[in-house]
Coordinates of C-alpha atoms in Angstrom, one line a residue:
Chain A
M1 CA 8.5 -27.5 16.9
S2 CA 10.3 -26.1 14.2
L3 CA 12.5 -22.9 15.1
T4 CA 11.1 -20.5 17.6
H5 CA 11.7 -16.2 17.2
E6 CA 13.6 -16.9 20.9
A7 CA 15.7 -19.3 19.5
W8 CA 16.3 -17.3 16.3
A9 CA 16.9 -13.9 18.1
D10 CA 19.3 -16.2 21.0
A11 CA 21.3 -17.2 18.0
L12 CA 21.6 -14.1 16.6
R13 CA 22.9 -12.3 19.6
D14 CA 25.3 -15.3 19.7
G15 CA 27.0 -14.2 16.5
D16 CA 25.0 -17.5 14.4
L17 CA 22.3 -16.6 11.9
L18 CA 19.9 -19.4 12.0
G19 CA 16.6 -19.7 9.1
V20 CA 14.7 -22.8 8.4
A21 CA 14.9 -25.5 5.3
C22 CA 12.5 -27.5 3.8
A23 CA 12.9 -31.0 4.1
D24 CA 10.6 -31.6 1.1
C25 CA 11.5 -29.2 -1.3
G26 CA 14.6 -27.7 0.1
A27 CA 13.3 -23.8 0.3
T28 CA 15.3 -21.9 2.7
Y29 CA 13.9 -18.7 4.5
G30 CA 15.9 -16.3 6.8
T31 CA 13.1 -16.2 9.6
P32 CA 10.9 -19.1 10.7
F33 CA 8.1 -20.3 9.3
A34 CA 6.2 -23.2 11.0
V35 CA 4.9 -24.4 7.1
C36 CA 7.0 -24.2 4.1
N37 CA 5.3 -21.3 1.9
D38 CA 6.5 -22.9 -1.2
C39 CA 5.6 -26.6 -0.7
G40 CA 3.0 -26.6 2.1
G41 CA 5.4 -29.0 3.9
R42 CA 5.6 -29.0 7.9
D43 CA 9.4 -31.1 7.8
V44 CA 11.2 -27.2 8.3
E45 CA 14.1 -27.4 9.9
T46 CA 16.5 -25.1 11.5
T47 CA 20.0 -24.0 9.4
D48 CA 22.7 -22.1 9.8
L49 CA 23.2 -19.4 7.4
P50 CA 26.4 -17.7 6.1
T51 CA 27.2 -14.9 8.3
E52 CA 28.6 -13.5 5.1
G53 CA 26.7 -12.2 2.3
E54 CA 25.7 -9.5 -0.4
V55 CA 23.4 -6.4 -0.4
Y56 CA 20.6 -6.9 -2.6
T57 CA 19.1 -3.5 -1.1
E58 CA 19.4 -0.7 0.8
T59 CA 18.2 2.7 1.9
T60 CA 19.4 5.2 4.4
I61 CA 16.2 6.3 7.0
Q62 CA 16.5 10.0 7.6
V63 CA 13.0 10.1 9.5
P64 CA 13.1 7.3 12.0
P65 CA 9.9 6.4 14.2
V66 CA 9.9 7.4 17.8
D67 CA 13.0 5.4 20.2
F68 CA 15.5 5.4 17.1
E69 CA 18.3 8.0 16.3
G70 CA 18.6 8.3 12.7
P71 CA 20.1 8.6 10.2
Y72 CA 20.9 4.9 9.9
Q73 CA 20.9 2.2 6.8
V74 CA 18.7 -0.4 6.6
G75 CA 19.0 -3.0 3.7
M76 CA 18.4 -6.6 2.8
V77 CA 21.4 -9.0 2.5
Q78 CA 21.3 -12.4 0.5
V79 CA 22.9 -15.2 2.5
G80 CA 22.9 -18.5 0.9
S81 CA 19.7 -19.1 -1.0
A82 CA 17.7 -16.9 1.7
R83 CA 17.7 -13.1 2.9
V84 CA 17.6 -11.3 6.1
T85 CA 16.7 -7.7 6.4
A86 CA 19.3 -5.8 8.8
R87 CA 21.3 -2.6 9.8
L88 CA 23.8 -2.1 7.5
E89 CA 27.4 0.0 8.5
G90 CA 29.6 1.0 5.9
D91 CA 32.4 2.4 8.2
G92 CA 32.0 5.9 6.8
E93 CA 30.8 5.1 3.2
A94 CA 27.1 3.9 2.5
V95 CA 26.6 0.1 1.7
E96 CA 25.8 -0.7 -2.1
I97 CA 23.6 -2.9 -3.5
G98 CA 26.1 -5.6 -4.5
D99 CA 29.0 -4.8 -1.7
R100 CA 30.0 -7.6 0.4
V101 CA 29.3 -7.7 4.0
V102 CA 29.5 -9.6 7.2
L103 CA 27.8 -10.2 10.1
D104 CA 29.1 -8.2 13.3
G105 CA 26.6 -8.1 16.3
V106 CA 22.8 -6.6 16.9
V107 CA 21.6 -3.4 17.5
E108 CA 18.7 -3.7 20.0
S109 CA 15.2 -2.1 19.7
G110 CA 12.5 -2.9 22.8
G111 CA 14.1 -6.1 24.0
E112 CA 14.3 -7.7 19.9
P113 CA 17.9 -7.8 18.0
A114 CA 18.5 -6.9 14.3
P115 CA 21.4 -8.3 12.6
V116 CA 24.2 -6.0 11.6
F117 CA 26.0 -6.5 8.7
R118 CA 29.3 -4.7 8.4
T119 CA 31.5 -4.0 4.9
A120 CA 33.6 -6.6 4.5
T121 CA 36.9 -6.1 4.3
D122 CA 39.3 -8.4 2.4
G123 CA 40.9 -11.4 4.0
E124 CA 37.4 -11.8 6.0
Chain B
M1 CA -19.6 -9.4 -16.5
T2 CA -21.5 -7.3 -13.5
R3 CA -20.8 -8.5 -10.1
A4 CA -22.4 -5.7 -8.4
S5 CA -22.9 -1.8 -8.6
V6 CA -21.9 1.3 -7.1
V7 CA -24.5 3.7 -7.1
G8 CA -23.5 6.5 -4.8
A9 CA -20.4 7.7 -3.8
S10 CA -18.7 10.5 -1.8
M11 CA -15.8 11.7 0.1
T12 CA -14.8 14.3 2.5
T13 CA -11.7 16.5 1.4
F14 CA -8.5 14.4 2.4
G15 CA -6.1 17.1 4.4
V16 CA -6.6 18.1 8.0
H17 CA -10.2 17.4 10.2
E18 CA -10.8 18.5 13.6
T19 CA -13.9 16.4 13.7
T20 CA -13.8 12.8 15.5
L21 CA -13.6 9.7 13.5
T22 CA -17.2 9.0 13.5
E23 CA -18.0 12.3 12.4
L24 CA -16.0 12.4 9.5
F25 CA -17.3 9.1 8.2
A26 CA -20.7 10.5 8.8
E27 CA -19.9 13.1 6.3
A28 CA -18.7 11.3 3.6
A29 CA -21.4 8.4 4.4
L30 CA -24.4 10.8 4.2
G31 CA -23.2 11.8 1.1
A32 CA -23.2 8.7 -0.6
F33 CA -26.4 8.3 0.8
D34 CA -27.9 11.4 -1.2
D35 CA -26.1 10.5 -3.8
A36 CA -27.9 7.4 -4.3
G37 CA -31.1 9.1 -3.4
V38 CA -31.5 6.4 -0.2
G39 CA -32.2 6.9 3.9
P40 CA -30.7 4.6 6.3
D41 CA -33.6 1.9 5.9
D42 CA -32.3 1.3 2.5
V43 CA -29.2 -0.1 3.4
D44 CA -28.8 -4.0 5.0
A45 CA -25.1 -3.6 6.4
L46 CA -21.9 -1.1 6.5
Y47 CA -18.9 -2.8 5.5
F48 CA -16.1 -0.7 7.1
G49 CA -12.5 0.2 6.6
N50 CA -10.2 1.5 10.1
A51 CA -6.7 1.0 10.0
M52 CA -5.4 2.5 13.1
G53 CA -7.6 3.9 14.9
G54 CA -6.6 1.8 18.2
Q55 CA -3.3 2.6 18.5
T56 CA -3.8 6.5 17.1
E57 CA -7.0 7.2 19.1
N58 CA -7.7 4.8 21.5
D59 CA -11.2 4.0 19.2
T60 CA -11.9 0.2 18.4
H61 CA -14.9 -1.8 17.5
L62 CA -15.3 1.5 15.0
A63 CA -18.2 -0.6 12.9
P64 CA -21.3 0.3 15.2
K65 CA -20.1 3.4 16.4
A66 CA -20.0 4.5 12.4
A67 CA -23.2 2.7 12.0
S68 CA -24.5 4.8 15.1
Q69 CA -23.8 7.6 13.6
V70 CA -25.7 7.4 10.4
G71 CA -28.5 5.5 11.1
L72 CA -27.9 2.4 10.8
A73 CA -27.7 0.9 14.6
G74 CA -28.9 -2.8 14.4
V75 CA -27.7 -3.6 10.9
P76 CA -24.6 -6.3 10.7
C77 CA -21.8 -3.9 10.8
Q78 CA -18.2 -5.3 10.1
R79 CA -14.6 -3.6 10.1
Y80 CA -11.6 -4.4 8.5
E81 CA -8.0 -4.1 9.1
D82 CA -5.6 -4.5 6.1
A83 CA -3.1 -1.5 6.5
C84 CA -3.2 0.5 3.8
A85 CA -5.6 -1.8 1.5
T86 CA -8.3 -1.7 4.6
S87 CA -11.4 -0.4 2.6
S88 CA -11.1 -1.7 -0.5
N89 CA -10.6 -5.4 1.1
A90 CA -14.2 -4.0 2.8
F91 CA -15.2 -2.7 -0.8
K92 CA -14.4 -6.6 -2.2
N93 CA -16.5 -8.7 0.9
A94 CA -19.3 -6.4 -0.1
V95 CA -19.6 -6.9 -3.5
E96 CA -19.6 -10.5 -2.4
A97 CA -22.3 -10.3 0.0
V98 CA -24.5 -8.4 -2.5
E99 CA -23.7 -10.8 -5.2
A100 CA -24.0 -13.8 -3.1
G101 CA -27.8 -12.5 -2.4
V102 CA -26.6 -12.2 1.5
H103 CA -27.6 -8.2 1.7
D104 CA -29.2 -5.9 -0.9
T105 CA -27.6 -2.8 -1.0
V106 CA -24.5 -2.2 1.5
L107 CA -22.7 1.1 3.0
V108 CA -18.6 0.5 2.4
G109 CA -16.3 3.2 3.4
G110 CA -13.4 4.1 5.7
V111 CA -12.1 6.5 7.8
E112 CA -8.5 7.5 9.3
R113 CA -7.0 10.3 10.8
C114 CA -3.0 10.6 10.5
T115 CA -2.1 14.2 10.6
P116 CA -1.2 15.9 14.2
E117 CA -5.0 16.6 14.8
T118 CA -4.5 12.9 16.1
G119 CA -2.3 14.4 18.8
L120 CA 0.8 12.0 17.8
G121 CA 3.6 13.9 15.7
T122 CA 5.4 12.5 12.9
G123 CA 7.8 9.7 15.0
E124 CA 5.0 8.3 16.6
M125 CA 3.1 8.4 13.6
T126 CA 6.0 6.9 11.7
R127 CA 6.3 4.5 14.2
I128 CA 2.8 3.2 14.3
F129 CA 2.6 2.8 10.7
A130 CA 5.5 0.8 10.6
S131 CA 3.7 -1.8 13.0
A132 CA 2.3 -3.0 9.6
S133 CA 5.8 -4.3 8.6
D134 CA 7.2 -7.6 10.4
R135 CA 6.9 -7.2 14.3
Y136 CA 10.4 -9.4 15.0
Y137 CA 12.1 -9.5 11.4
E138 CA 11.8 -6.0 10.2
Q139 CA 10.9 -3.1 13.0
P140 CA 14.2 -3.6 15.1
T141 CA 16.2 -2.3 12.4
G142 CA 14.3 0.6 12.4
L143 CA 12.7 0.3 8.8
T144 CA 9.9 2.9 8.4
F145 CA 7.3 2.4 5.6
P146 CA 9.1 5.2 3.1
G147 CA 12.0 2.5 3.8
V148 CA 9.8 -0.5 2.9
F149 CA 9.1 1.2 -0.4
A150 CA 13.0 2.6 -0.8
L151 CA 14.1 -1.0 -0.2
L152 CA 11.7 -2.0 -3.3
T153 CA 12.7 0.8 -5.3
K154 CA 16.0 1.1 -4.9
R155 CA 15.9 -2.6 -6.2
H156 CA 14.1 -1.5 -9.2
M157 CA 16.5 0.7 -10.2
H158 CA 19.3 -1.6 -9.7
E159 CA 17.5 -4.1 -12.1
H160 CA 15.9 -1.8 -14.5
G161 CA 17.7 1.4 -14.7
T162 CA 14.5 3.4 -13.2
T163 CA 16.0 6.7 -12.3
A164 CA 15.5 9.3 -9.6
E165 CA 14.0 11.9 -12.3
Q166 CA 11.6 9.4 -13.8
L167 CA 10.1 8.9 -10.1
A168 CA 10.0 12.5 -9.8
H169 CA 8.0 13.1 -12.9
V170 CA 5.6 11.2 -11.0
A171 CA 5.3 13.7 -8.3
V172 CA 5.4 16.6 -10.8
K173 CA 2.2 14.9 -12.6
N174 CA 0.3 13.8 -9.6
H175 CA 0.7 17.3 -7.7
A176 CA -0.5 18.6 -11.4
N177 CA -3.7 16.3 -10.9
G178 CA -4.5 17.2 -7.2
Q179 CA -4.7 21.0 -8.7
L180 CA -7.9 19.5 -10.6
N181 CA -9.5 17.5 -7.9
P182 CA -11.2 20.2 -4.9
N183 CA -11.1 17.0 -2.2
A184 CA -7.1 16.7 -2.5
H185 CA -5.2 17.3 0.5
F186 CA -2.8 19.0 -2.0
G187 CA -1.7 20.3 -6.0
K188 CA 0.6 22.4 -7.4
E189 CA 2.6 23.2 -10.1
T190 CA 6.0 21.8 -9.3
T191 CA 8.9 20.5 -11.2
V192 CA 11.4 17.9 -11.5
A193 CA 13.9 20.2 -9.8
D194 CA 11.9 20.9 -7.0
V195 CA 11.3 17.5 -6.0
L196 CA 14.7 16.5 -6.1
E197 CA 15.8 19.6 -4.0
S198 CA 13.5 18.5 -1.6
P199 CA 14.7 16.7 2.3
V200 CA 15.6 13.1 1.5
I201 CA 13.3 10.8 3.7
A202 CA 14.7 7.9 2.7
D203 CA 16.7 7.5 -0.6
P204 CA 15.6 7.3 -3.2
F205 CA 12.6 9.3 -1.8
H206 CA 13.1 12.7 -1.2
L207 CA 9.4 14.8 1.0
M208 CA 8.0 15.2 -2.2
D209 CA 8.3 11.8 -3.7
C210 CA 6.1 10.4 -0.7
C211 CA 2.0 11.0 0.3
P212 CA 1.1 13.2 3.1
F213 CA -0.3 12.1 6.5
S214 CA -4.0 12.6 5.7
D215 CA -7.5 12.5 7.7
G216 CA -10.6 11.7 5.5
A217 CA -13.3 9.4 5.0
S218 CA -14.8 7.9 2.3
A219 CA -18.0 5.9 1.3
V220 CA -20.0 4.3 -1.4
L221 CA -23.1 2.3 -1.5
V222 CA -22.6 -1.1 -3.4
T223 CA -26.0 -3.2 -4.6
S224 CA -26.7 -6.0 -7.0
D225 CA -26.9 -6.3 -10.3
D226 CA -30.7 -6.6 -10.7
R227 CA -31.6 -3.5 -8.5
A228 CA -28.9 -1.2 -9.9
D229 CA -31.4 0.0 -12.6
S230 CA -33.8 1.3 -9.7
F231 CA -31.0 3.9 -9.5
D232 CA -30.2 6.9 -11.0
D233 CA -26.6 6.5 -11.9
P234 CA -25.1 2.7 -11.4
V235 CA -21.4 2.4 -12.3
D236 CA -20.8 -1.4 -12.7
V237 CA -18.0 -3.6 -10.9
Q238 CA -16.9 -6.0 -13.2
G239 CA -13.9 -7.4 -11.2
V240 CA -12.0 -7.3 -7.9
G241 CA -9.1 -9.3 -7.1
H242 CA -7.1 -9.9 -3.9
A243 CA -4.3 -11.3 -3.3
T244 CA -1.8 -11.7 -0.8
D245 CA 2.3 -12.0 -0.5
I246 CA 4.6 -13.6 2.2
V247 CA 5.9 -11.5 4.9
P248 CA 8.6 -10.3 5.9
L249 CA 9.7 -8.9 2.6
S250 CA 13.2 -10.8 3.0
A251 CA 11.2 -13.9 2.0
K252 CA 9.6 -13.0 -1.3
A253 CA 11.3 -14.3 -4.5
V254 CA 11.5 -10.6 -5.9
P255 CA 10.1 -8.3 -3.6
H256 CA 10.1 -5.4 -6.2
A257 CA 7.7 -7.7 -8.8
T258 CA 5.0 -7.1 -5.9
Q259 CA 3.4 -10.3 -6.7
A260 CA 0.1 -9.6 -4.9
A261 CA -0.8 -7.1 -7.1
R262 CA 0.0 -9.0 -10.4
D263 CA -2.0 -11.6 -9.3
A264 CA -5.2 -9.5 -7.4
A265 CA -4.7 -7.8 -11.2
S266 CA -4.7 -11.3 -12.8
Q267 CA -7.9 -11.9 -10.8
A268 CA -9.7 -8.7 -11.3
Y269 CA -9.3 -8.7 -15.7
E270 CA -10.1 -12.4 -16.0
Q271 CA -13.8 -11.6 -13.3
A272 CA -14.1 -8.9 -15.9
G273 CA -13.2 -10.2 -19.6
A274 CA -10.6 -7.8 -19.9
S275 CA -7.1 -7.1 -20.6
A276 CA -5.0 -4.1 -19.4
D277 CA -5.4 -2.7 -22.6
E278 CA -8.7 -2.2 -22.5
M279 CA -8.7 0.2 -19.0
D280 CA -9.1 3.7 -19.9
F281 CA -7.1 4.6 -17.2
A282 CA -6.0 3.3 -13.4
E283 CA -6.1 4.5 -9.8
V284 CA -2.9 3.3 -8.0
H285 CA -1.5 3.1 -4.7
D286 CA 0.9 5.8 -5.0
C287 CA 2.2 6.0 -1.3
F288 CA 5.6 7.1 -2.7
T289 CA 6.4 7.6 -6.2
G290 CA 8.4 4.1 -6.8
A291 CA 5.3 2.3 -5.6
E292 CA 3.3 3.9 -8.7
V293 CA 6.2 3.2 -11.1
M294 CA 6.0 -0.6 -10.1
A295 CA 2.2 -0.7 -9.9
S296 CA 2.1 0.8 -13.4
E297 CA 3.9 -2.7 -14.5
A298 CA 2.2 -4.7 -12.0
I299 CA -1.6 -4.2 -13.5
G300 CA 0.0 -4.7 -16.9
F301 CA -0.1 -1.1 -18.3
F302 CA 3.8 -1.2 -19.0
E303 CA 6.3 -3.8 -19.0
D304 CA 8.7 -4.2 -16.5
G305 CA 11.4 -1.7 -16.2
E306 CA 9.2 0.4 -18.8
G307 CA 7.3 2.2 -15.6
G308 CA 10.2 4.9 -15.5
P309 CA 10.3 5.9 -19.2
A310 CA 6.1 5.8 -19.4
A311 CA 6.0 8.5 -16.1
E312 CA 9.0 10.8 -18.0
E313 CA 7.7 10.5 -21.5
G314 CA 4.1 12.1 -19.7
R315 CA 2.3 8.8 -21.3
T316 CA 0.2 8.6 -17.5
R317 CA -0.5 12.5 -17.4
I318 CA -4.6 13.0 -17.8
D319 CA -4.3 13.4 -21.8
G320 CA -1.8 10.5 -22.0
D321 CA -2.0 7.3 -23.4
R322 CA -2.2 5.5 -20.2
P323 CA -3.5 7.8 -17.6
I324 CA -2.7 6.9 -13.6
N325 CA -4.1 8.7 -10.8
P326 CA -5.9 11.4 -12.3
S327 CA -7.5 12.4 -8.7
G328 CA -3.9 13.3 -7.6
G329 CA -3.4 9.7 -6.4
L330 CA -2.4 9.4 -2.5
K331 CA 0.5 11.5 -3.6
A332 CA -1.5 14.6 -4.1
K333 CA -5.1 13.7 -3.1
G334 CA -3.8 12.3 0.3
H335 CA -3.6 8.9 2.4
P336 CA -5.8 8.6 5.0
I337 CA -5.2 4.9 5.5
G338 CA -8.7 3.7 6.0
A339 CA -10.4 5.9 3.8
T340 CA -7.9 5.4 0.9
G341 CA -9.4 2.5 -0.6
T342 CA -13.0 3.2 -1.0
G343 CA -11.7 6.5 -2.1
Q344 CA -10.0 5.2 -5.3
I345 CA -13.7 3.6 -5.8
V346 CA -15.3 7.4 -5.7
E347 CA -12.7 8.4 -8.1
L348 CA -13.7 5.7 -10.3
T349 CA -17.3 5.9 -10.3
E350 CA -16.8 9.9 -10.9
Q351 CA -14.8 9.5 -13.2
L352 CA -16.8 6.9 -15.2
R353 CA -20.1 9.0 -14.6
G354 CA -18.2 11.9 -16.6
N355 CA -18.3 13.9 -13.2
V356 CA -15.3 15.2 -12.6
G357 CA -14.6 18.3 -14.7
E358 CA -11.1 19.5 -15.6
R359 CA -9.4 16.3 -14.3
Q360 CA -11.9 13.8 -16.7
V361 CA -10.3 11.2 -18.9
E362 CA -12.5 12.0 -21.6
G363 CA -14.5 8.8 -22.9
A364 CA -13.5 6.7 -19.9
E365 CA -15.5 3.6 -20.1
R366 CA -13.4 1.2 -18.1
A367 CA -10.9 1.7 -15.0
V368 CA -8.8 -0.5 -12.5
A369 CA -8.2 0.8 -9.1
H370 CA -5.0 -0.9 -7.3
N371 CA -4.8 -0.4 -3.4
L372 CA -1.4 -2.1 -1.7
G373 CA -1.4 -3.0 2.3
G374 CA 1.9 -3.3 4.4
D375 CA 5.1 -4.9 3.2
A376 CA 3.2 -5.0 -0.3
A377 CA 1.7 -8.1 1.2
T378 CA -1.9 -7.1 0.9
T379 CA -3.6 -5.9 -2.7
V380 CA -7.1 -5.3 -4.0
V381 CA -7.7 -5.1 -7.5
S382 CA -10.8 -3.3 -8.5
V383 CA -12.5 -3.1 -12.3
M384 CA -15.1 -0.9 -12.8
G385 CA -17.0 0.2 -16.3
V386 CA -19.5 2.1 -17.4
R387 CA -23.3 0.4 -17.2
R388 CA -24.8 -0.8 -20.3

């Protein structure tokens, strides 16, 4: 069995970002898939993704769904050759496209974790 | 080539409705019957769209309920759910069914209620809409649908220099068009400054960059090419493309390309034997202003990066060289999720018949509809033309 959601979530809570890499074509994803969407290969292996990356795109949600308290910033982070969708924390300033960010914990909603990336400071 | 023909088309006003889902659908369906001059005995099946009735109104298995309301009890009924592309997928399957000879004439349509008439407020409805995003890799972040399109649009702005002012021009244009559409939820004279001064929902989108929550229904009657001439005013379906893309957004190679739309448009144009340049106008899925800009590029009306400047220059106005959303689009006409796809088909049918008065695209003979659903993961693109 390839990477499960449960294993992805448990690792995330431990500070590790897991993705999957196709042994046949090398495609890498930031979330589990049973089969590679690039080549159809089933030999999809769990891989450690970098916990530091670059903001690919972002927005600030001013009107949240029920059970969320806005405003908060959500974005996609490029981590190596994969991307993940995450909460962004800018230490008082909005995080922008191209900014370096590091994984810094999770937020939980309905028992499911989402990664939180924070603006990288020098030396990280 | 002609794959099938639309011989009846009707929609309710999009806005706020107190009536039940099946009553609302009946209003559109009976309008389509009357437009085609048929009754239930002439209809062989129902292809029905409703995206969220289970979540919003505890109302599921709606296709036979809707059929029963309009005298179609007993015919084969099927319900489609593809987020905002729900009823265009019903339309695609209906076209295929009559083309293949499975049915002669079918009723296709959709209905949805999204306003507080459902008893649900903004936060609850925002949560239900977000159910179309990835359950495990997007929803826990608190991502909303304005947020989904904000993420795509911000990257589009970064790559191409698209500006907030250009986005606002889309809203100004669609509101102006909405004034000319008696079925539209909204429509008014507004300005770029008005848009930019409205409250921010998810940057870069202000309130006026966003479509409203709407109630409404739409329906069309689809029949085979060889039967179409026995009706008064058929409009031909020349191509229907349907493609999907990977979910979640983070797995897409170039999220703001909306690849499913490009793939679906290629299929539709190929079937029609036509190019984007031969389309006299488009109805596109402008759930947010940025979505119209991306759609205008994905369907080939403009080169990548030229959608924003084209909106600013007025090229997409009804009297421009590439009119987009003469109906007012989702932005002003409204967006009752499951009714939106066939609502676009109603607009194409009425425009190509030359029946829409002040918002008529002069001389329109061929047009394209683009209906996108959930994380840009489903897109149906339809090409229709005046019957020769």
